[in-house]
Coordinates of C-alpha atoms and ligand atoms in Angstrom, one line a residue:
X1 CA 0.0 0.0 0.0
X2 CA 2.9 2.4 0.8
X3 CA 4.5 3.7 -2.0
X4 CA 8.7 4.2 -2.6
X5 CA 9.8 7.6 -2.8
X6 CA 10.2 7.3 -6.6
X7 CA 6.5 6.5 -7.1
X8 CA 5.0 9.6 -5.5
X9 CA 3.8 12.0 -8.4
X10 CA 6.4 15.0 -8.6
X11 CA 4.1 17.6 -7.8
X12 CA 2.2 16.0 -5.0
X13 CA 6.4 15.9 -2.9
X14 CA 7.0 17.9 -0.4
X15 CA 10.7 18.7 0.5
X16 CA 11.3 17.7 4.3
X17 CA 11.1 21.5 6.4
X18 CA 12.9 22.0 9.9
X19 CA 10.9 25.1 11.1
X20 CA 12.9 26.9 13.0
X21 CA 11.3 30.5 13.3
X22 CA 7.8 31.6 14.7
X23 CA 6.2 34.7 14.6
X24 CA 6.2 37.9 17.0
X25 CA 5.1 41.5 17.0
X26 CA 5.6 41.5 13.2
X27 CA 8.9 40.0 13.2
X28 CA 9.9 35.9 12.2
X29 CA 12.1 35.3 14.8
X30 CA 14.4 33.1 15.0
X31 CA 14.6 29.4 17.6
X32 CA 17.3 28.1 18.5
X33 CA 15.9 25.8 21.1
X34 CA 14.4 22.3 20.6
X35 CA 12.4 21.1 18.3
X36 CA 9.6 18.3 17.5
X37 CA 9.9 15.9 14.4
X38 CA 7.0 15.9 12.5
X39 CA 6.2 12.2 10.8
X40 CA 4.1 11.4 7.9
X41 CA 0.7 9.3 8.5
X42 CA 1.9 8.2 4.9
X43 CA 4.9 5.7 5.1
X44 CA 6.9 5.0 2.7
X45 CA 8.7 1.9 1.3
X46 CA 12.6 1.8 1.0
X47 CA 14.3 -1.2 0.3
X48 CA 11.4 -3.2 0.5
X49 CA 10.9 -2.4 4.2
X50 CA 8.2 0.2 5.3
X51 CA 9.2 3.5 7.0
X52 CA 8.3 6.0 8.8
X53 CA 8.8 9.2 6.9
X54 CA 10.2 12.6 8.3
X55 CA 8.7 15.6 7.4
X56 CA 10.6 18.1 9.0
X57 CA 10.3 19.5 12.5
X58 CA 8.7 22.7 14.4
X59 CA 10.1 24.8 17.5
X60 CA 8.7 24.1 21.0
X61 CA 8.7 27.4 22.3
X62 CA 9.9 28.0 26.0
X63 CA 7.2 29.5 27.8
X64 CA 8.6 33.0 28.1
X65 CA 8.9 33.2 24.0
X66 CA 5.2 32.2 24.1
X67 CA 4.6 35.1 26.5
X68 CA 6.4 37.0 24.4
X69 CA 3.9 36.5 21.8
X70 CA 1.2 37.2 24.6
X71 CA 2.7 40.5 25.3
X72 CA 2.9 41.7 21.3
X73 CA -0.4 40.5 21.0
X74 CA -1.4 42.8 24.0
X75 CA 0.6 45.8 23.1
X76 CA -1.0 45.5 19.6
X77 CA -4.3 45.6 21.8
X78 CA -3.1 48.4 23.9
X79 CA -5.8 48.2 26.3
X80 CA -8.1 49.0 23.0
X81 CA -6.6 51.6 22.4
X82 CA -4.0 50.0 19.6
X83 CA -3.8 50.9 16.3
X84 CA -5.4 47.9 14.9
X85 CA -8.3 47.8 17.6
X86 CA -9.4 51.6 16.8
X87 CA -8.8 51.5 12.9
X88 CA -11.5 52.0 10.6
X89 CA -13.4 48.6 9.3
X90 CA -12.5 49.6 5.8
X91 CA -9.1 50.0 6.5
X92 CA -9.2 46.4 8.5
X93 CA -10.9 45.3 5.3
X94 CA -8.0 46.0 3.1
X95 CA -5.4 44.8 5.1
X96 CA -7.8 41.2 5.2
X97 CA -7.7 41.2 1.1
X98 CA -3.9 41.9 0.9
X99 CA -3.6 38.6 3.0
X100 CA -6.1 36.7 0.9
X101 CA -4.6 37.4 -2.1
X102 CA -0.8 36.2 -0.5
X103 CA -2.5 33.2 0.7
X104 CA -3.8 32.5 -2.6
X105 CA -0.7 32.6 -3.7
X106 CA 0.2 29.2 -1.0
X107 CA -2.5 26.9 -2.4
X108 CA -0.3 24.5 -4.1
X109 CA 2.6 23.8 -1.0
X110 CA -0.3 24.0 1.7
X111 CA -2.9 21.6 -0.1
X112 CA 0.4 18.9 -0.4
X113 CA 1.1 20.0 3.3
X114 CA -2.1 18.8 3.8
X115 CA -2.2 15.8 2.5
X116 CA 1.6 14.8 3.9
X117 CA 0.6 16.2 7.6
X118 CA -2.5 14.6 8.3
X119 CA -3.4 12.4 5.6
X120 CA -6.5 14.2 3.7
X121 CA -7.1 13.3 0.3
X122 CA -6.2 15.7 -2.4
X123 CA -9.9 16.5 -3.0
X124 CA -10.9 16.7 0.2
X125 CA -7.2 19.2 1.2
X126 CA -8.2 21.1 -2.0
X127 CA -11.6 22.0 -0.8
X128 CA -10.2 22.9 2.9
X129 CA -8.2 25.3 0.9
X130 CA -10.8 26.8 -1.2
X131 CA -13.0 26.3 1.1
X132 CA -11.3 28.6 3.7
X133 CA -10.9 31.5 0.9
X134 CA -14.2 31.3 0.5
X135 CA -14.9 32.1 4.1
X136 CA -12.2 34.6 4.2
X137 CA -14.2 36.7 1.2
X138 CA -17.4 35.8 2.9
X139 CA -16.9 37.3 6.5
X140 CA -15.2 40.1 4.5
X141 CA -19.0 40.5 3.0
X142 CA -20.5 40.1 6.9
X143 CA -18.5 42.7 7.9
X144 CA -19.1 45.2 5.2
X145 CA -23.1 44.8 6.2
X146 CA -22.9 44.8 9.8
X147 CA -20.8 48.1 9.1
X148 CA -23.6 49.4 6.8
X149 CA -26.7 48.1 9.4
X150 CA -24.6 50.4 12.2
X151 CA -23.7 53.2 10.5
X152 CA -26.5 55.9 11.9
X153 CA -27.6 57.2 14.6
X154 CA -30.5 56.5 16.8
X155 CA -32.9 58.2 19.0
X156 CA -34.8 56.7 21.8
X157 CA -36.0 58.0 24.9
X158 CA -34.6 61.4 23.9
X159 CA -31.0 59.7 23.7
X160 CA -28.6 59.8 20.3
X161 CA -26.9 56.8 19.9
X162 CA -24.2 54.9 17.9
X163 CA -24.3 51.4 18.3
X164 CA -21.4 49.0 17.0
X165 CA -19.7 46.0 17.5
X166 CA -16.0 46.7 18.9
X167 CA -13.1 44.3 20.0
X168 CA -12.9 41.9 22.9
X169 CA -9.2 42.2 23.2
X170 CA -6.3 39.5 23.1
X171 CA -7.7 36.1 21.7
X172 CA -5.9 32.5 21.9
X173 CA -6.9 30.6 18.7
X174 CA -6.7 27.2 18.2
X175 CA -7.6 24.6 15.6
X176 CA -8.2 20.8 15.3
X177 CA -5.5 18.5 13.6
X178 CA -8.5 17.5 11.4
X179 CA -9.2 20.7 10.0
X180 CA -5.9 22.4 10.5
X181 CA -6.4 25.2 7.9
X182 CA -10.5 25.6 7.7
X183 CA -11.1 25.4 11.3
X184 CA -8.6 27.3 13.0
X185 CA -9.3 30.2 10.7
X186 CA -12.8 30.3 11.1
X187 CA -12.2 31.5 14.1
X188 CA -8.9 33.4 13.5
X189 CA -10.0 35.8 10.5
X190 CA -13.5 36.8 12.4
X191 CA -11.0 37.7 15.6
X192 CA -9.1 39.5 13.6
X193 CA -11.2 41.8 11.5
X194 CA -13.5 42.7 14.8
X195 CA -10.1 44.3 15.7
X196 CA -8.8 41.8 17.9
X197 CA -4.9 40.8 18.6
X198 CA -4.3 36.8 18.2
X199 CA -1.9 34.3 19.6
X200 CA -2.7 31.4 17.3
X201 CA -1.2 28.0 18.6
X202 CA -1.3 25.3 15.5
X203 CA -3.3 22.3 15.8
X204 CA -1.1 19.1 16.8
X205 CA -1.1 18.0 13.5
X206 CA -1.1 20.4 10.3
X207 CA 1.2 22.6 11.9
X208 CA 4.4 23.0 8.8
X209 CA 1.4 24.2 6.6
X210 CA 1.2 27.1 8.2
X211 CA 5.0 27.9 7.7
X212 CA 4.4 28.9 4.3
X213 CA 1.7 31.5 5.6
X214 CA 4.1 33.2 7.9
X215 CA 5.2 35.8 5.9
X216 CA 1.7 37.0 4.4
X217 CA 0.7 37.0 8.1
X218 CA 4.2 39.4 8.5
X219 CA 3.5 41.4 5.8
X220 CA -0.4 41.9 5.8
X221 CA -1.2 43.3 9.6
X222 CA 0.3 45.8 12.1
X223 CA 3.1 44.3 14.2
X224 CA 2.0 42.1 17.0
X225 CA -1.7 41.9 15.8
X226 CA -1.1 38.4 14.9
X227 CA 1.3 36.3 16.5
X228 CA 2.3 32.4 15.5
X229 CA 3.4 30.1 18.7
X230 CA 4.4 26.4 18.6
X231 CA 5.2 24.0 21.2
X232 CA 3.5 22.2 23.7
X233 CA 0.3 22.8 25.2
X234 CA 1.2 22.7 28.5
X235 CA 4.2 24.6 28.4
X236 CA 2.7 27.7 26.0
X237 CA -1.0 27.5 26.5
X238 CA -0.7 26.8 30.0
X239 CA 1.6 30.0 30.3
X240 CA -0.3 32.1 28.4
X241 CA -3.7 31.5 30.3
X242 CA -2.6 32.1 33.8
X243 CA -1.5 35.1 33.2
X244 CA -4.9 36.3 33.0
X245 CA -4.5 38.1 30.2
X246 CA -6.7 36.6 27.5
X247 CA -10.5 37.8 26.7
X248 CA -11.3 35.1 24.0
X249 CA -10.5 31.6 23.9
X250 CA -11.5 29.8 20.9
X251 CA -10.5 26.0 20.5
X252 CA -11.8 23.4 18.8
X253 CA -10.9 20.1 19.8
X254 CA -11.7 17.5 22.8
X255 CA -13.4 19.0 25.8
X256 CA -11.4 18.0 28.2
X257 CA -8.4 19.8 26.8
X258 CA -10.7 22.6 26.7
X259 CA -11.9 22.8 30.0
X260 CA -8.7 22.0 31.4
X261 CA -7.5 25.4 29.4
X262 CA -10.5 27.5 30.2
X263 CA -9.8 26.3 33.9
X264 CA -6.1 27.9 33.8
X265 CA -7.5 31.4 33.5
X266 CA -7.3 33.2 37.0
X267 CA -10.7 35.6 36.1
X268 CA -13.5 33.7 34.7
X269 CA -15.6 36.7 34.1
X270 CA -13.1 38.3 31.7
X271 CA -12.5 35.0 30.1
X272 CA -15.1 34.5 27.1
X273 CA -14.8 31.0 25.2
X274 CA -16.2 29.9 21.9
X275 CA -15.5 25.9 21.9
X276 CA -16.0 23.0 19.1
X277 CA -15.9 20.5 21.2
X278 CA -16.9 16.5 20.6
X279 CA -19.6 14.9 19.6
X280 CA -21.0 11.4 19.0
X281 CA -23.9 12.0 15.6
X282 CA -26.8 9.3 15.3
X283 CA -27.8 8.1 12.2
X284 CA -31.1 7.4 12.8
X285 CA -32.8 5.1 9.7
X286 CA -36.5 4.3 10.0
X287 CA -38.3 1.1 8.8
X288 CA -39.3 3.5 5.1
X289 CA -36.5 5.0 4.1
X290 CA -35.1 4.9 0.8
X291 CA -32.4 3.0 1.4
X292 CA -30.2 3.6 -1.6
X293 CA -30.2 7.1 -0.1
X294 CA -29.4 6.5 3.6
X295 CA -26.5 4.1 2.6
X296 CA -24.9 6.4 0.5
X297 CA -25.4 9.2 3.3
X298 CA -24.2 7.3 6.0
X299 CA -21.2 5.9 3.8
X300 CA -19.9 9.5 3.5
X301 CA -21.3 10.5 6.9
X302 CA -19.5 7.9 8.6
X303 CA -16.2 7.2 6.5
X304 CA -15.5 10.7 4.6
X305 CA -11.7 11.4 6.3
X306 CA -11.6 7.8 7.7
X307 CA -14.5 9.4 9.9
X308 CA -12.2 11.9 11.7
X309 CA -14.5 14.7 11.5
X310 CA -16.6 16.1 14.5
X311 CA -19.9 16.5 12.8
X312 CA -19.2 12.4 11.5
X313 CA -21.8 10.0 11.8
X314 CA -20.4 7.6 15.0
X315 CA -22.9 5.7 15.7
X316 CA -25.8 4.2 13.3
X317 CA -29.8 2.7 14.6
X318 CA -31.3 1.2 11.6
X319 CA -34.6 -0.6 12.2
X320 CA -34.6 -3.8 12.7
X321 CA -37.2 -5.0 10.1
X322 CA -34.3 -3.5 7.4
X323 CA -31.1 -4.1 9.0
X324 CA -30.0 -6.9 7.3
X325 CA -30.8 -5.1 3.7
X326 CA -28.9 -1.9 4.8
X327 CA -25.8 -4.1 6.5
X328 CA -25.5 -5.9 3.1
X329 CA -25.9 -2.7 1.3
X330 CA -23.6 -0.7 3.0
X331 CA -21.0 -3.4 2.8
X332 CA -21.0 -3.6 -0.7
X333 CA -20.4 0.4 -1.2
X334 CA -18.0 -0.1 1.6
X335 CA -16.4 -2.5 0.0
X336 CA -15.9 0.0 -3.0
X337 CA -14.1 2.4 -1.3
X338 CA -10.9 3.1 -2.6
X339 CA -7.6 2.6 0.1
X340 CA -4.7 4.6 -0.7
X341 CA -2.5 7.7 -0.7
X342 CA -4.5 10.8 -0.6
X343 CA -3.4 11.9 -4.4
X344 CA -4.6 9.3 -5.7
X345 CA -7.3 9.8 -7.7
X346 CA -10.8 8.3 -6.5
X347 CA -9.2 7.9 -2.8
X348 CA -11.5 8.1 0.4
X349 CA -9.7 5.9 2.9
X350 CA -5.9 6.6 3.7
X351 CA -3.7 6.4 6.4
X352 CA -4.0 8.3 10.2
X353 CA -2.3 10.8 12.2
X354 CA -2.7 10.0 14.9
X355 CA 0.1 6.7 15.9
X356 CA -2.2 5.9 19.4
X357 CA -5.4 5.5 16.8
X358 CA -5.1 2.0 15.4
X359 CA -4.3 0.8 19.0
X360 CA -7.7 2.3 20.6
X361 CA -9.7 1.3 17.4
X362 CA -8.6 -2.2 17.8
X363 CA -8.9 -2.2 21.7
X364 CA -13.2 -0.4 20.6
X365 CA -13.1 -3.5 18.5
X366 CA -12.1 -6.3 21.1
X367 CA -14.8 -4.9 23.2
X368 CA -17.4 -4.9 21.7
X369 CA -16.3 -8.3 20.0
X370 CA -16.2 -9.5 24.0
X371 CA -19.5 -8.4 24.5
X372 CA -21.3 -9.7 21.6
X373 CA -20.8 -7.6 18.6
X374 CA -18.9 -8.9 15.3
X375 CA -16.8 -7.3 12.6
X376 CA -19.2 -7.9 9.6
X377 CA -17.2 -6.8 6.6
X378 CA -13.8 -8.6 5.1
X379 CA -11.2 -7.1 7.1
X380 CA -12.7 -4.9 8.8
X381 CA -10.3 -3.4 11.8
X382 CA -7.0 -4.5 10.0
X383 CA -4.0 -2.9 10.7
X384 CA -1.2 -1.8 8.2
X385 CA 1.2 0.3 10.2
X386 CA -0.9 3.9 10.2
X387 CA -3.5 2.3 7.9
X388 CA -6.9 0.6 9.5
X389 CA -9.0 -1.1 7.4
X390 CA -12.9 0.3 8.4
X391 CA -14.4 -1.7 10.9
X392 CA -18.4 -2.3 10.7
X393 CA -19.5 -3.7 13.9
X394 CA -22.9 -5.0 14.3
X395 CA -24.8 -5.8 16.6
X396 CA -23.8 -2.6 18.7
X397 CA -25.9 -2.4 22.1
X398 CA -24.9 0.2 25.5
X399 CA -22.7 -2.3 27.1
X400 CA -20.2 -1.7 24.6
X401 CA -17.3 1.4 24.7
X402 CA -18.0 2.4 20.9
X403 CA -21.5 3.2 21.7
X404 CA -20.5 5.7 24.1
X405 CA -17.0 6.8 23.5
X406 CA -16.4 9.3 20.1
X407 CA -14.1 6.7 18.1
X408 CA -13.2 9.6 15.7
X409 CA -11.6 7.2 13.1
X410 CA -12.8 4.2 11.0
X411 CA -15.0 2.1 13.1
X412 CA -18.7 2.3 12.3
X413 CA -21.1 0.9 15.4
X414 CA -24.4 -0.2 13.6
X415 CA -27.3 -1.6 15.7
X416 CA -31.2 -2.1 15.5
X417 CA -34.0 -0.5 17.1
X418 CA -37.8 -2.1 17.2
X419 CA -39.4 1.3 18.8
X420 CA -38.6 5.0 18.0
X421 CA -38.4 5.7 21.9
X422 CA -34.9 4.3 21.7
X423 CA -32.3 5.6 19.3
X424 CA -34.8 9.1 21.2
X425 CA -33.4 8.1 24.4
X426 CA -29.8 7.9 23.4
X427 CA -29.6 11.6 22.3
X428 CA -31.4 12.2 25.2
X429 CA -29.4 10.7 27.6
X430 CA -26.1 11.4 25.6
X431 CA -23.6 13.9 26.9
X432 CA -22.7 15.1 23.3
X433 CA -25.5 17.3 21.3
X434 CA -24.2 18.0 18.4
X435 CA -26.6 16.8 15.1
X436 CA -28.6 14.1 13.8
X437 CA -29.5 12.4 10.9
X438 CA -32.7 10.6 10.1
X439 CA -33.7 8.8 7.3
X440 CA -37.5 8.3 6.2
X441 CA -40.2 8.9 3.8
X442 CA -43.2 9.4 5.9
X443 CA -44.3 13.3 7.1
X444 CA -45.9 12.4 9.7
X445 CA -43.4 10.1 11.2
X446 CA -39.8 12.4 10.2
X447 CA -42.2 15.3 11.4
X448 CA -43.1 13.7 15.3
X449 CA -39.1 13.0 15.2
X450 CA -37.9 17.1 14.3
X451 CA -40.2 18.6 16.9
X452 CA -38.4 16.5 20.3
X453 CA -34.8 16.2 18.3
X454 CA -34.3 20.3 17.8
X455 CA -34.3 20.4 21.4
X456 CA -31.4 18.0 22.0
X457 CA -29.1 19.1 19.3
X458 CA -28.6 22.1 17.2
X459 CA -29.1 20.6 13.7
X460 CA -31.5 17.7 12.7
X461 CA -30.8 16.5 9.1
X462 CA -33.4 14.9 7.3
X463 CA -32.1 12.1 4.7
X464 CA -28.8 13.9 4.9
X465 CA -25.5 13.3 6.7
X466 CA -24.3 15.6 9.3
X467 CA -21.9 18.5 8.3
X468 CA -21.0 21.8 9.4
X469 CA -21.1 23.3 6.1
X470 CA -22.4 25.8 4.4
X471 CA -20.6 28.1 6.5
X472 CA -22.9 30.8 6.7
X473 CA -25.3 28.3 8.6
X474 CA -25.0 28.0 12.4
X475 CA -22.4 25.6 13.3
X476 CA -23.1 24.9 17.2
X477 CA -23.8 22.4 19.8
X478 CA -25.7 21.5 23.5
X479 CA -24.2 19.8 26.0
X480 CA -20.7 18.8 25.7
X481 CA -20.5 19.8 21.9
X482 CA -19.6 23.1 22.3
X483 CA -20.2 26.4 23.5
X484 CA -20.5 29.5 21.4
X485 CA -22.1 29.7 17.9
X486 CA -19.8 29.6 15.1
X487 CA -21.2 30.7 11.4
X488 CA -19.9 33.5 8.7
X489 CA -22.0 36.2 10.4
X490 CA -22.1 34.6 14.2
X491 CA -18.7 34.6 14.3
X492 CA -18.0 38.4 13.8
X493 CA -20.6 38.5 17.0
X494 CA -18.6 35.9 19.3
X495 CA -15.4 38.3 18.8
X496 CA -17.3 41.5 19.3
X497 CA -19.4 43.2 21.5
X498 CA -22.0 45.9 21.1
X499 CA -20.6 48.9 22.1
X500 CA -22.5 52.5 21.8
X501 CA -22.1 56.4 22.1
X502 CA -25.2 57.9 23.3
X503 CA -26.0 62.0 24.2
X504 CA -29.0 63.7 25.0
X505 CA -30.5 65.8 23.1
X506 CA -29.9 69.2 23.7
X507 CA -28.1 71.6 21.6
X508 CA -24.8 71.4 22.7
X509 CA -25.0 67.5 21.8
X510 CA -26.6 68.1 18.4
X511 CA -23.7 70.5 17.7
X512 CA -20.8 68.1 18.9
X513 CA -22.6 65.1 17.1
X514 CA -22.9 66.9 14.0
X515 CA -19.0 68.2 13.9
X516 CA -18.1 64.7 14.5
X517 CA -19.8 63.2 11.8
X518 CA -19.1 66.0 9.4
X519 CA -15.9 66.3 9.9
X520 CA -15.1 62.7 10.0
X521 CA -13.1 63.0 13.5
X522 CA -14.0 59.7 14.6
X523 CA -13.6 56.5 13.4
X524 CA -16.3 54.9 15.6
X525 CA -19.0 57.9 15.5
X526 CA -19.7 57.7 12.0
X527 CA -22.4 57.5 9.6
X528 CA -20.3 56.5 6.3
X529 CA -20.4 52.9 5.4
X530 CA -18.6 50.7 2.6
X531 CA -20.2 49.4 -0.4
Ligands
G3H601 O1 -14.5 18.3 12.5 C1 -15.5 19.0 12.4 C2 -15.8 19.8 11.3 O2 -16.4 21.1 11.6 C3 -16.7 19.2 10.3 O3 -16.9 20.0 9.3 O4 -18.9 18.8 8.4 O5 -17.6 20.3 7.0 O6 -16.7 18.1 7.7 P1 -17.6 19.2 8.0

């Protein structure tokens, strides 16, 4: 499965990087210190023998440099009243498009980052890439109609008034290995045109792709405004948060990393978080459901990036008068699915990051196999090196780990259900809240499931697989999912808040107002507005 060297298409190689700079208050600074190697989830064969192969390797920053980064950041800030915090939102605008059109310029050596880092397949790193562009121009859109909706005054109760969104302050950003690129800037571009400062910590995996970024980031914002840390968590996050000096936290990832982070931060109340945390999506497929459809939904759903997505399906009820008919049908697209390296073409399933994964997938596997449950397709949980074969177990029932724990990789829990009341009670009684998916035909019956479903989760799909996307919808969750809303036009509000002038109206007021505005003195108090 693991090619040589020699067979890799030129233009999908990437030559091996050893990072050795970060960046602070508009400067790449050199590290000297020590560093991590970064590993392929792609091997590669050499003499016959499979290898591990060495991409390169990043700087684990000491915990003063990453306070050094915290300290730009909040000079940049200045308390609000920074340069970047106070400048007008057109002039934030340009600076954003400068930085689009340098990152454009990256597509190529970040896609093939992508695809050496964490394993993605070439369509799949293409879209993150595009995808994230598009979200870019999008919140640049967002912006330019909040901008417009606040541009006037108001008068209530006998009070002018300016309302607008301004700054929070310093924000921490991190992303998920699985979305290295997308994720992490969803949150990182909304920060940063409300007129924040950012320390942004790279995901654990997907972190050389941002090297070639580092100099549009350099070149594109005031110094300090956005500042680029590695290391480990403990050792930078954990410095950076007890200093009490960040107003935003936004991480994606598991929740007990980010509790344990939010936790570190000595004033709660200054402390605001928006979190993308984990999840465990049912598939829910009633006894009428066109089955060609729900297959191929929960195919993708479950198995689309070896199901390391948080919005994946991760667990599937199918009832029990059509299980065997879905079983055999999903097993025979499954069985379709093409294993490989991520450029080649037609690829869904390829290797993992993550080296603990195949060892917890197989230990999910052994018990539910213990406790009743069998592998049902050819295969299915075989392990070749960072490779596992997709494992569909059936029948699935609470005893088990998998139908609690989020597996996050390829292992697909399927199980049967005789009344609706209980795939109901498992979202319910789950601690994640994410989305659902059900599959049916009938109104009446896909209607009676929406109306108790919307108020466990935050998205009920109706014969569709979970997703996130599009990005201007809500992207949210109850419980243990996440806190926060994330979407093109929630986001610019989780990094903002709404901040007003007012004045009485008298005539020394109307006279003051109307200079203002006339003469254009302030860049808050101000009625133009960009087209
Ligand atoms: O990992 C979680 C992502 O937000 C999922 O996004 O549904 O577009 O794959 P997606």
């Amino acid at each position: 499965m693991f090619p040589t060297l020699e067979q890799i298409p030129e233009k999908f190689r990437v030559e091996p990087l050893d990072q050795d700079c970060y960046l602070v208050n508009g400067e790449i600074i050199k590290w000297t210190g020590a560093r991590k190697d970064v590993f392929s989830p792609i091997q590669i064969t050499e003499n016959g023998q499979v290898k591990a192969y060495r991409l390169g390797s990043y700087p684990m920053l000491s915990a003063d440099a990453a306070l050094e980064a915290l300290d730009a950041a909040a000079t940049a800030y200045d308390l609000g009243r920074g340069e970047w915090p106070t400048m007008s939102v057109k002039n934030r605008i340009d600076h954003m498009l400068l930085f689009v059109k340098k990152m454009k310029e990256q597509r190529t050596i970040v896609v093939n980052w992508l695809m050496w880092e964490i394993g993605k397949t070439l369509a799949d790193s293409e879209k993150e890439f595009d995808r994230t562009i598009d979200y870019i121009i999008d919140t640049i859109e967002a912006l330019k109609t909040l901008d417009r909706d606040s541009s006037r005054l108001r008068k209530e109760g006998g009070i002018y008034a300016q309302i607008r969104r301004g700054p929070m302050g310093v924000v921490l950003c991190m992303g998920p290995y699985n979305y290295p690129l997308n994720e992490t800037f969803t949150t990182l571009i909304p920060a940063l045109i409300m007129g924040n400062c950012v320390v942004f910590k790279p995901a654990k995996f997907g972190v050389l792709l941002i090297h070639p970024l580092l100099e549009a980031f350099k070149e594109c914002f005031p110094k300090g405004v956005i500042n680029v840390v590695y290391g480990s968590g403990q050792e930078t996050v954990g410095a950076i948060m007890k200093t009490g000096k960040v107003d935003v936290l936004a991480f994606i990832g598991t929740s007990s990393s980010g509790n344990n982070i939010k936790k570190m931060h000595p004033h709660q109340n200054r402390l605001r978080a928006v979190l993308g945390l984990d999840a465990k999506n049912p598939a829910i497929v009633l006894e009428d459901a066109n089955l060609d459809n729900a297959v191929e939904e929960c195919i993708s759903g479950s198995l689309s990036y070896n199901g390391q997505r948080c919005t994946a399906l991760k667990i599937i009820f199918v009832h029990e008068n059509i299980a065997d008919e879905f079983n055999k049908r999903y097993m025979a697209k499954l069985s379709k699915l093409k294993a490989g390296m991520p450029w080649e073409p037609g690829v869904m399933l390829t290797p993992l990051p993550e080296t603990h994964k195949p060892q917890y997938l197989h230990e999910l596997i052994a018990d539910a196999e213990a406790k009743g449950a069998k592998v049902i397709n050819e295969k299915g949980g075989e392990v070749n090196y960072s490779f596992v074969t997709p494992a569909v177990l059936f029948p699935v029932n609470s005893t088990m780990r998998v139908y609690h724990e989020e597996q996050f990789g390829p292992v697909v829990p399927i199980l049967t259900f005789r009344n609706i009341t209980e795939p109901i009670s498992y979202v319910v009684e789950s601690n994640f809240g994410q989305q659902v998916s059900i599959f049916g035909t009938d109104d009446r019956h896909i209607a009676e499931l929406i109306d108790p479903l919307v108020n466990q989760v935050c998205r009920v799909n109706i014969n569709s697989q979970c997703q996130r996307g599009p990005d201007s919808y809500p992207f949210n969750g109850r419980k243990d999912s996440a806190e926060g809303t994330l979407s093109v036009t929630d986001a610019l509000r989780v990094f903002s808040i709404r901040t007003m002038v007012a004045s009485k109206d008298n005539e020394l007021n109307r006279k003051l107002l109307t200079e203002i505005l006339e003469k254009r003195e302030s860049n808050f108090l101000s009625t133009d507005y960009m087209l």
